[in-house]
PDB file of C-alpha atoms in Angstrom:
ATOM      1  CA  MET A   1     152.974  72.286  35.174  1.00 38.00           C
ATOM      2  CA  ALA A   2     152.671  76.308  35.103  1.00 37.00           C
ATOM      3  CA  PHE A   3     151.740  76.041  38.846  1.00 39.00           C
ATOM      4  CA  ARG A   4     153.758  73.635  39.815  1.00 43.00           C
ATOM      5  CA  ASN A   5     156.484  75.902  41.667  1.00 42.00           C
ATOM      6  CA  ALA A   6     153.756  78.414  42.598  1.00 42.00           C
ATOM      7  CA  ARG A   7     153.866  79.737  46.522  1.00 42.00           C
ATOM      8  CA  ARG A   8     152.204  81.696  48.374  1.00 44.00           C
ATOM      9  CA  ASP A   9     153.166  84.958  49.564  1.00 41.00           C
ATOM     10  CA  SER A  10     152.527  84.592  52.791  1.00 40.00           C
ATOM     11  CA  SER A  11     151.026  82.033  55.954  1.00 43.00           C
ATOM     12  CA  PRO A  12     147.719  82.482  57.336  1.00 44.00           C
ATOM     13  CA  ASP A  13     147.537  81.662  60.859  1.00 41.00           C
ATOM     14  CA  GLY A  14     147.954  77.672  61.208  1.00 46.00           C
ATOM     15  CA  LEU A  15     150.198  76.986  57.975  1.00 42.00           C
ATOM     16  CA  LEU A  16     153.568  76.282  58.271  1.00 40.00           C
ATOM     17  CA  PRO A  17     155.613  78.912  56.659  1.00 41.00           C
ATOM     18  CA  SER A  18     155.969  78.597  52.765  1.00 39.00           C
ATOM     19  CA  VAL A  19     159.819  79.148  52.255  1.00 37.00           C
ATOM     20  CA  GLY A  20     161.258  75.453  52.807  1.00 33.00           C
ATOM     21  CA  HIS A  21     157.869  73.789  53.573  1.00 60.00           C
ATOM     22  CA  SER A  22     156.601  72.962  50.065  1.00 67.00           C
ATOM     23  CA  SER A  23     154.481  69.627  49.695  1.00 79.00           C
ATOM     24  CA  SER A  24     157.765  68.037  47.850  1.00 85.00           C
ATOM     25  CA  ARG A  25     158.932  65.824  51.208  1.00 87.00           C
ATOM     26  CA  LEU A  26     155.595  64.971  51.293  1.00 90.00           C
ATOM     27  CA  GLU A  27     155.209  63.571  48.252  1.00 93.00           C
ATOM     28  CA  ALA A  28     158.420  61.906  48.323  1.00 93.00           C
ATOM     29  CA  PHE A  29     157.183  59.890  51.366  1.00 94.00           C
ATOM     30  CA  SER A  30     154.137  58.985  49.906  1.00 95.00           C
ATOM     31  CA  ASP A  31     155.728  58.015  46.950  1.00 95.00           C
ATOM     32  CA  GLY A  32     158.000  55.369  49.060  1.00 96.00           C
ATOM     33  CA  VAL A  33     155.087  53.793  50.840  1.00 96.00           C
ATOM     34  CA  LEU A  34     153.056  53.449  47.712  1.00 97.00           C
ATOM     35  CA  ALA A  35     155.952  52.094  45.961  1.00 96.00           C
ATOM     36  CA  ILE A  36     156.754  49.402  49.237  1.00 96.00           C
ATOM     37  CA  ALA A  37     152.830  48.749  49.667  1.00 96.00           C
ATOM     38  CA  ILE A  38     152.144  48.228  45.385  1.00 95.00           C
ATOM     39  CA  THR A  39     155.359  45.207  45.382  1.00 95.00           C
ATOM     40  CA  LEU A  40     154.500  43.808  48.298  1.00 94.00           C
ATOM     41  CA  LEU A  41     151.258  42.452  46.954  1.00 93.00           C
ATOM     42  CA  ILE A  42     153.289  39.983  44.414  1.00 92.00           C
ATOM     43  CA  LEU A  43     154.392  37.994  47.518  1.00 89.00           C
ATOM     44  CA  GLU A  44     151.498  36.731  48.152  1.00 84.00           C
ATOM     45  CA  VAL A  45     151.008  35.400  44.491  1.00 87.00           C
ATOM     46  CA  HIS A  46     152.841  31.604  45.188  1.00 86.00           C
ATOM     47  CA  VAL A  47     154.539  29.369  43.585  1.00 87.00           C
ATOM     48  CA  PRO A  48     151.955  26.061  44.077  1.00 86.00           C
ATOM     49  CA  ASP A  49     152.476  22.040  44.530  1.00 87.00           C
ATOM     50  CA  ALA A  50     152.035  20.034  41.921  1.00 83.00           C
ATOM     51  CA  ASP A  51     152.128  16.871  41.540  1.00 84.00           C
ATOM     52  CA  PRO A  52     154.089  15.352  37.653  1.00 89.00           C
ATOM     53  CA  GLY A  53     151.776  16.690  35.152  1.00 84.00           C
ATOM     54  CA  GLY A  54     149.681  18.603  37.585  1.00 87.00           C
ATOM     55  CA  LEU A  55     151.129  22.207  36.819  1.00 92.00           C
ATOM     56  CA  ALA A  56     149.005  23.491  34.672  1.00 92.00           C
ATOM     57  CA  SER A  57     145.732  22.291  36.591  1.00 91.00           C
ATOM     58  CA  ALA A  58     147.770  23.701  39.666  1.00 88.00           C
ATOM     59  CA  LEU A  59     148.211  27.218  38.346  1.00 90.00           C
ATOM     60  CA  ALA A  60     144.793  27.444  37.030  1.00 91.00           C
ATOM     61  CA  HIS A  61     143.200  26.701  40.417  1.00 89.00           C
ATOM     62  CA  GLN A  62     145.177  29.326  41.748  1.00 89.00           C
ATOM     63  CA  TRP A  63     143.357  31.726  39.742  1.00 90.00           C
ATOM     64  CA  PRO A  64     142.296  33.842  42.571  1.00 88.00           C
ATOM     65  CA  SER A  65     145.761  35.398  43.289  1.00 90.00           C
ATOM     66  CA  TYR A  66     146.026  36.931  39.984  1.00 92.00           C
ATOM     67  CA  ALA A  67     142.808  38.602  39.862  1.00 90.00           C
ATOM     68  CA  ALA A  68     143.529  39.819  43.473  1.00 90.00           C
ATOM     69  CA  TYR A  69     147.292  41.114  42.294  1.00 93.00           C
ATOM     70  CA  ALA A  70     146.062  42.204  38.470  1.00 92.00           C
ATOM     71  CA  VAL A  71     143.007  44.512  40.913  1.00 91.00           C
ATOM     72  CA  THR A  72     145.036  45.840  43.526  1.00 93.00           C
ATOM     73  CA  PHE A  73     148.308  46.522  41.423  1.00 95.00           C
ATOM     74  CA  LEU A  74     145.876  48.577  39.124  1.00 92.00           C
ATOM     75  CA  VAL A  75     143.928  49.998  42.097  1.00 93.00           C
ATOM     76  CA  ILE A  76     146.739  51.326  43.749  1.00 95.00           C
ATOM     77  CA  GLY A  77     148.884  52.444  40.743  1.00 94.00           C
ATOM     78  CA  ILE A  78     145.476  54.746  39.852  1.00 93.00           C
ATOM     79  CA  MET A  79     145.962  55.797  43.963  1.00 94.00           C
ATOM     80  CA  TRP A  80     149.312  57.239  43.194  1.00 95.00           C
ATOM     81  CA  VAL A  81     148.911  59.186  39.703  1.00 93.00           C
ATOM     82  CA  ASN A  82     145.429  60.632  41.535  1.00 92.00           C
ATOM     83  CA  HIS A  83     147.855  61.579  44.407  1.00 94.00           C
ATOM     84  CA  HIS A  84     150.382  62.709  42.283  1.00 93.00           C
ATOM     85  CA  GLU A  85     147.791  64.999  40.515  1.00 91.00           C
ATOM     86  CA  MET A  86     146.580  66.442  44.133  1.00 92.00           C
ATOM     87  CA  PHE A  87     149.548  67.547  45.951  1.00 92.00           C
ATOM     88  CA  ASP A  88     150.882  68.987  41.871  1.00 90.00           C
ATOM     89  CA  GLY A  89     148.184  71.612  42.946  1.00 90.00           C
ATOM     90  CA  ILE A  90     149.121  72.159  47.221  1.00 92.00           C
ATOM     91  CA  ALA A  91     151.973  74.683  47.221  1.00 90.00           C
ATOM     92  CA  VAL A  92     152.272  74.655  51.135  1.00 90.00           C
ATOM     93  CA  VAL A  93     151.429  72.055  53.731  1.00 92.00           C
ATOM     94  CA  THR A  94     150.130  72.435  57.151  1.00 91.00           C
ATOM     95  CA  ARG A  95     150.228  69.598  60.378  1.00 90.00           C
ATOM     96  CA  THR A  96     146.602  68.275  59.599  1.00 93.00           C
ATOM     97  CA  LEU A  97     147.443  67.840  56.209  1.00 94.00           C
ATOM     98  CA  MET A  98     150.240  65.749  56.655  1.00 94.00           C
ATOM     99  CA  PHE A  99     148.196  63.843  59.164  1.00 95.00           C
ATOM    100  CA  LEU A 100     145.438  63.254  57.261  1.00 96.00           C
ATOM    101  CA  ASN A 101     147.698  61.912  54.192  1.00 97.00           C
ATOM    102  CA  LEU A 102     149.357  59.742  57.001  1.00 96.00           C
ATOM    103  CA  PHE A 103     145.753  58.356  57.823  1.00 96.00           C
ATOM    104  CA  LEU A 104     145.397  57.597  54.318  1.00 97.00           C
ATOM    105  CA  LEU A 105     148.747  55.871  53.366  1.00 97.00           C
ATOM    106  CA  MET A 106     148.394  53.420  56.489  1.00 97.00           C
ATOM    107  CA  ALA A 107     144.866  52.280  54.196  1.00 96.00           C
ATOM    108  CA  ILE A 108     146.571  51.489  51.374  1.00 97.00           C
ATOM    109  CA  ALA A 109     149.473  50.566  53.388  1.00 96.00           C
ATOM    110  CA  PHE A 110     147.319  47.299  54.524  1.00 96.00           C
ATOM    111  CA  LEU A 111     146.159  46.676  50.916  1.00 96.00           C
ATOM    112  CA  PRO A 112     148.251  43.627  50.662  1.00 95.00           C
ATOM    113  CA  PHE A 113     146.896  42.242  53.801  1.00 96.00           C
ATOM    114  CA  PRO A 114     143.133  42.028  52.412  1.00 95.00           C
ATOM    115  CA  THR A 115     144.035  41.013  48.927  1.00 94.00           C
ATOM    116  CA  ALA A 116     145.982  37.701  50.521  1.00 93.00           C
ATOM    117  CA  LEU A 117     142.874  37.937  52.886  1.00 93.00           C
ATOM    118  CA  MET A 118     140.471  37.628  49.213  1.00 91.00           C
ATOM    119  CA  ALA A 119     142.832  35.856  46.922  1.00 89.00           C
ATOM    120  CA  GLN A 120     142.892  32.701  49.506  1.00 90.00           C
ATOM    121  CA  TYR A 121     139.387  32.722  50.660  1.00 92.00           C
ATOM    122  CA  LEU A 122     137.423  34.071  47.642  1.00 86.00           C
ATOM    123  CA  ARG A 123     136.666  30.298  46.895  1.00 81.00           C
ATOM    124  CA  GLU A 124     135.427  28.907  50.184  1.00 79.00           C
ATOM    125  CA  GLY A 125     131.753  29.335  51.626  1.00 78.00           C
ATOM    126  CA  GLN A 126     130.979  31.985  54.058  1.00 83.00           C
ATOM    127  CA  ASN A 127     134.945  32.782  54.667  1.00 91.00           C
ATOM    128  CA  SER A 128     134.860  34.499  50.935  1.00 91.00           C
ATOM    129  CA  HIS A 129     132.101  36.852  52.327  1.00 93.00           C
ATOM    130  CA  ILE A 130     134.034  37.880  55.424  1.00 94.00           C
ATOM    131  CA  ALA A 131     137.640  38.087  53.052  1.00 94.00           C
ATOM    132  CA  THR A 132     135.878  40.030  50.195  1.00 94.00           C
ATOM    133  CA  ALA A 133     134.152  42.543  53.042  1.00 95.00           C
ATOM    134  CA  VAL A 134     137.223  43.558  54.751  1.00 96.00           C
ATOM    135  CA  TYR A 135     138.810  44.036  51.405  1.00 96.00           C
ATOM    136  CA  GLY A 136     135.557  46.825  50.519  1.00 96.00           C
ATOM    137  CA  GLY A 137     135.685  48.024  53.606  1.00 97.00           C
ATOM    138  CA  THR A 138     139.610  48.812  53.585  1.00 97.00           C
ATOM    139  CA  MET A 139     138.853  50.376  50.191  1.00 96.00           C
ATOM    140  CA  ALA A 140     135.922  52.829  51.689  1.00 97.00           C
ATOM    141  CA  LEU A 141     138.461  53.727  53.916  1.00 97.00           C
ATOM    142  CA  ILE A 142     140.514  55.245  51.414  1.00 96.00           C
ATOM    143  CA  GLY A 143     138.301  56.306  49.697  1.00 95.00           C
ATOM    144  CA  VAL A 144     137.270  58.410  52.702  1.00 97.00           C
ATOM    145  CA  GLY A 145     140.807  59.384  53.384  1.00 96.00           C
ATOM    146  CA  PHE A 146     141.126  60.584  49.805  1.00 96.00           C
ATOM    147  CA  VAL A 147     138.008  62.754  50.003  1.00 96.00           C
ATOM    148  CA  GLY A 148     138.912  64.069  53.238  1.00 96.00           C
ATOM    149  CA  MET A 149     141.809  65.485  51.691  1.00 96.00           C
ATOM    150  CA  TRP A 150     139.740  67.394  48.734  1.00 95.00           C
ATOM    151  CA  LEU A 151     137.354  68.596  51.912  1.00 95.00           C
ATOM    152  CA  PHE A 152     139.842  70.123  53.952  1.00 96.00           C
ATOM    153  CA  LEU A 153     141.944  71.622  51.164  1.00 95.00           C
ATOM    154  CA  ALA A 154     138.424  73.175  49.705  1.00 94.00           C
ATOM    155  CA  ARG A 155     138.607  74.808  53.673  1.00 95.00           C
ATOM    156  CA  HIS A 156     141.770  75.963  52.960  1.00 93.00           C
ATOM    157  CA  PRO A 157     142.605  77.428  49.591  1.00 93.00           C
ATOM    158  CA  ASP A 158     145.800  79.040  50.335  1.00 92.00           C
ATOM    159  CA  LEU A 159     147.627  75.957  50.662  1.00 92.00           C
ATOM    160  CA  MET A 160     146.613  75.529  46.734  1.00 91.00           C
ATOM    161  CA  VAL A 161     148.800  76.938  44.310  1.00 90.00           C
ATOM    162  CA  ASP A 162     148.069  80.228  42.542  1.00 88.00           C
ATOM    163  CA  GLY A 163     145.272  80.097  40.032  1.00 88.00           C
ATOM    164  CA  LEU A 164     143.253  77.409  41.877  1.00 90.00           C
ATOM    165  CA  ASP A 165     140.429  77.805  44.544  1.00 90.00           C
ATOM    166  CA  ALA A 166     137.824  76.612  47.053  1.00 92.00           C
ATOM    167  CA  ASP A 167     135.851  75.338  43.835  1.00 93.00           C
ATOM    168  CA  ASP A 168     138.421  73.409  42.561  1.00 91.00           C
ATOM    169  CA  ALA A 169     139.237  71.146  45.613  1.00 93.00           C
ATOM    170  CA  HIS A 170     135.203  70.873  46.201  1.00 92.00           C
ATOM    171  CA  GLN A 171     134.744  69.419  41.857  1.00 92.00           C
ATOM    172  CA  SER A 172     137.539  66.915  42.423  1.00 91.00           C
ATOM    173  CA  MET A 173     136.207  65.895  46.011  1.00 92.00           C
ATOM    174  CA  ARG A 174     132.796  65.416  44.432  1.00 92.00           C
ATOM    175  CA  ARG A 175     134.248  63.293  41.712  1.00 90.00           C
ATOM    176  CA  ALA A 176     136.173  60.710  44.266  1.00 91.00           C
ATOM    177  CA  LEU A 177     132.840  60.974  46.574  1.00 93.00           C
ATOM    178  CA  PRO A 178     131.773  57.728  44.047  1.00 93.00           C
ATOM    179  CA  GLY A 179     134.585  55.418  45.496  1.00 93.00           C
ATOM    180  CA  PRO A 180     134.092  55.220  49.528  1.00 95.00           C
ATOM    181  CA  VAL A 181     130.315  54.924  48.654  1.00 96.00           C
ATOM    182  CA  ILE A 182     130.949  52.422  46.128  1.00 96.00           C
ATOM    183  CA  TYR A 183     133.121  50.418  47.902  1.00 96.00           C
ATOM    184  CA  GLY A 184     130.969  50.395  50.787  1.00 96.00           C
ATOM    185  CA  ALA A 185     128.304  48.709  49.200  1.00 96.00           C
ATOM    186  CA  THR A 186     130.424  46.423  48.499  1.00 95.00           C
ATOM    187  CA  ILE A 187     130.544  44.839  51.718  1.00 95.00           C
ATOM    188  CA  GLY A 188     126.838  44.143  51.099  1.00 94.00           C
ATOM    189  CA  LEU A 189     127.370  42.378  48.043  1.00 94.00           C
ATOM    190  CA  ALA A 190     130.178  40.191  49.057  1.00 93.00           C
ATOM    191  CA  TYR A 191     127.564  38.507  51.639  1.00 93.00           C
ATOM    192  CA  ILE A 192     125.550  37.639  48.153  1.00 92.00           C
ATOM    193  CA  TRP A 193     127.972  36.728  45.559  1.00 91.00           C
ATOM    194  CA  ALA A 194     131.647  37.704  46.849  1.00 89.00           C
ATOM    195  CA  PRO A 195     133.305  37.119  43.304  1.00 87.00           C
ATOM    196  CA  ALA A 196     131.368  40.326  41.952  1.00 92.00           C
ATOM    197  CA  CYS A 197     132.730  42.182  44.152  1.00 91.00           C
ATOM    198  CA  LEU A 198     135.829  41.753  42.061  1.00 88.00           C
ATOM    199  CA  ILE A 199     134.077  43.105  39.353  1.00 91.00           C
ATOM    200  CA  VAL A 200     133.288  46.040  40.661  1.00 93.00           C
ATOM    201  CA  TYR A 201     136.534  46.546  41.928  1.00 91.00           C
ATOM    202  CA  ALA A 202     137.922  46.694  38.539  1.00 88.00           C
ATOM    203  CA  ALA A 203     135.784  48.396  37.044  1.00 91.00           C
ATOM    204  CA  MET A 204     135.559  51.436  40.274  1.00 91.00           C
ATOM    205  CA  GLY A 205     139.620  51.066  38.966  1.00 88.00           C
ATOM    206  CA  VAL A 206     138.633  51.759  35.587  1.00 89.00           C
ATOM    207  CA  TYR A 207     136.553  54.783  36.768  1.00 90.00           C
ATOM    208  CA  PHE A 208     139.006  56.052  38.854  1.00 88.00           C
ATOM    209  CA  MET A 209     141.929  55.999  36.207  1.00 86.00           C
ATOM    210  CA  VAL A 210     139.200  57.889  33.556  1.00 84.00           C
ATOM    211  CA  TRP A 211     138.679  60.402  36.420  1.00 69.00           C
ATOM    212  CA  ARG A 212     141.359  63.208  37.206  1.00 65.00           C
ATOM    213  CA  PRO A 213     141.127  66.307  39.889  1.00 66.00           C
ATOM    214  CA  SER A 214     139.094  69.602  38.872  1.00 60.00           C
ATOM    215  CA  GLN A 215     141.845  70.901  39.184  1.00 56.00           C
ATOM    216  CA  VAL A 216     144.192  69.277  36.641  1.00 57.00           C
ATOM    217  CA  ASP A 217     142.077  70.725  33.875  1.00 58.00           C
ATOM    218  CA  GLU A 218     142.418  73.746  35.243  1.00 56.00           C
ATOM    219  CA  ILE A 219     146.269  74.243  35.697  1.00 54.00           C
ATOM    220  CA  GLU A 220     146.247  72.488  32.344  1.00 56.00           C
ATOM    221  CA  GLY A 221     144.111  75.063  30.346  1.00 54.00           C
ATOM    222  CA  GLN A 222     146.493  77.543  31.852  1.00 51.00           C
ATOM    223  CA  ASP A 223     149.117  75.840  30.758  1.00 51.00           C
ATOM    224  CA  VAL A 224     147.455  76.039  26.983  1.00 42.00           C
ATOM    225  CA  GLU A 225     146.279  79.851  27.629  1.00 50.00           C
ATOM    226  CA  GLY A 226     150.400  80.200  28.393  1.00 49.00           C
ATOM    227  CA  GLU A 227     151.462  78.134  25.535  1.00 47.00           C
ATOM    228  CA  VAL A 228     149.203  80.305  23.140  1.00 42.00           C
ATOM    229  CA  ALA A 229     150.633  83.615  24.604  1.00 47.00           C
ATOM    230  CA  GLY A 230     153.598  83.156  24.600  1.00 50.00           C
ATOM    231  CA  PRO A 231     156.212  84.906  26.645  1.00 52.00           C
ATOM    232  CA  PRO A 232     155.463  88.560  27.246  1.00 48.00           C
TER     233      PRO A 232
END
C-alpha cells in the first residue's frame, strides 16, 4: 500500500504523538485476539459417542456443530480481513480509538460461546430460539463496533494516512451499516425459525467478503496512479 507508512507531521489536540505511536502494535494485538477466537471454535466440535456401526449416524446428527463452526470461522476470518484493511488507512491512534477497538475485540472474542450455544441447542425447540438470538445479538454488537470505529475516524480524519479523509470513512461506515441492522433483525427471526438465521449469517458473510472499506479503493487507485506515472 502506497500510504501504509505515511504519517501526519503534527498531531491535533487529543492525538498521541505520531512518532512511535503508529497502529502497528494495536494491529498486532488485534490479530492475536482474532487468532485465538477463531481457533477456539474447533474445540466445540466434539467426537461423538456412537454404538458399534452407528458412527456415521452420530456424525450426521451433530450437523449443527459443523454448520455453526463453518459460518463463524468464515465470519471471523472476514472480520480479520476488514479490520486489517481499516488499519491500513490509520496513521496514528488515540486512547479513544484503542478503547473502541478493545470493545470490538471483546465482542469478537465472545463469539465462540454463542457459536457453541447455537450448535448445541439449534434443534431443541424453545431453546433454539434463545441460542440463536444470543448469536444474532452478539453479531449485532460486533457490527455496531465496526460502525462506531468508522464514525470515530470520520470525525477525526487527521488520524488517517495522507490521501484519505472524512468522506472515505463516512462511505466505509455506510457500507458497514447493514451489518448491525440485519444481525439485529435476526434476533426476531430466531423466534420464528432458528435454522433460517444460519442462512442469513452465511449470506452476510458473503456480503462482507465482497464488501471492503471505501478507503481501500482510494488507496489502490493512488497505487495504480503512482505505478503509471513512474518514479519522478
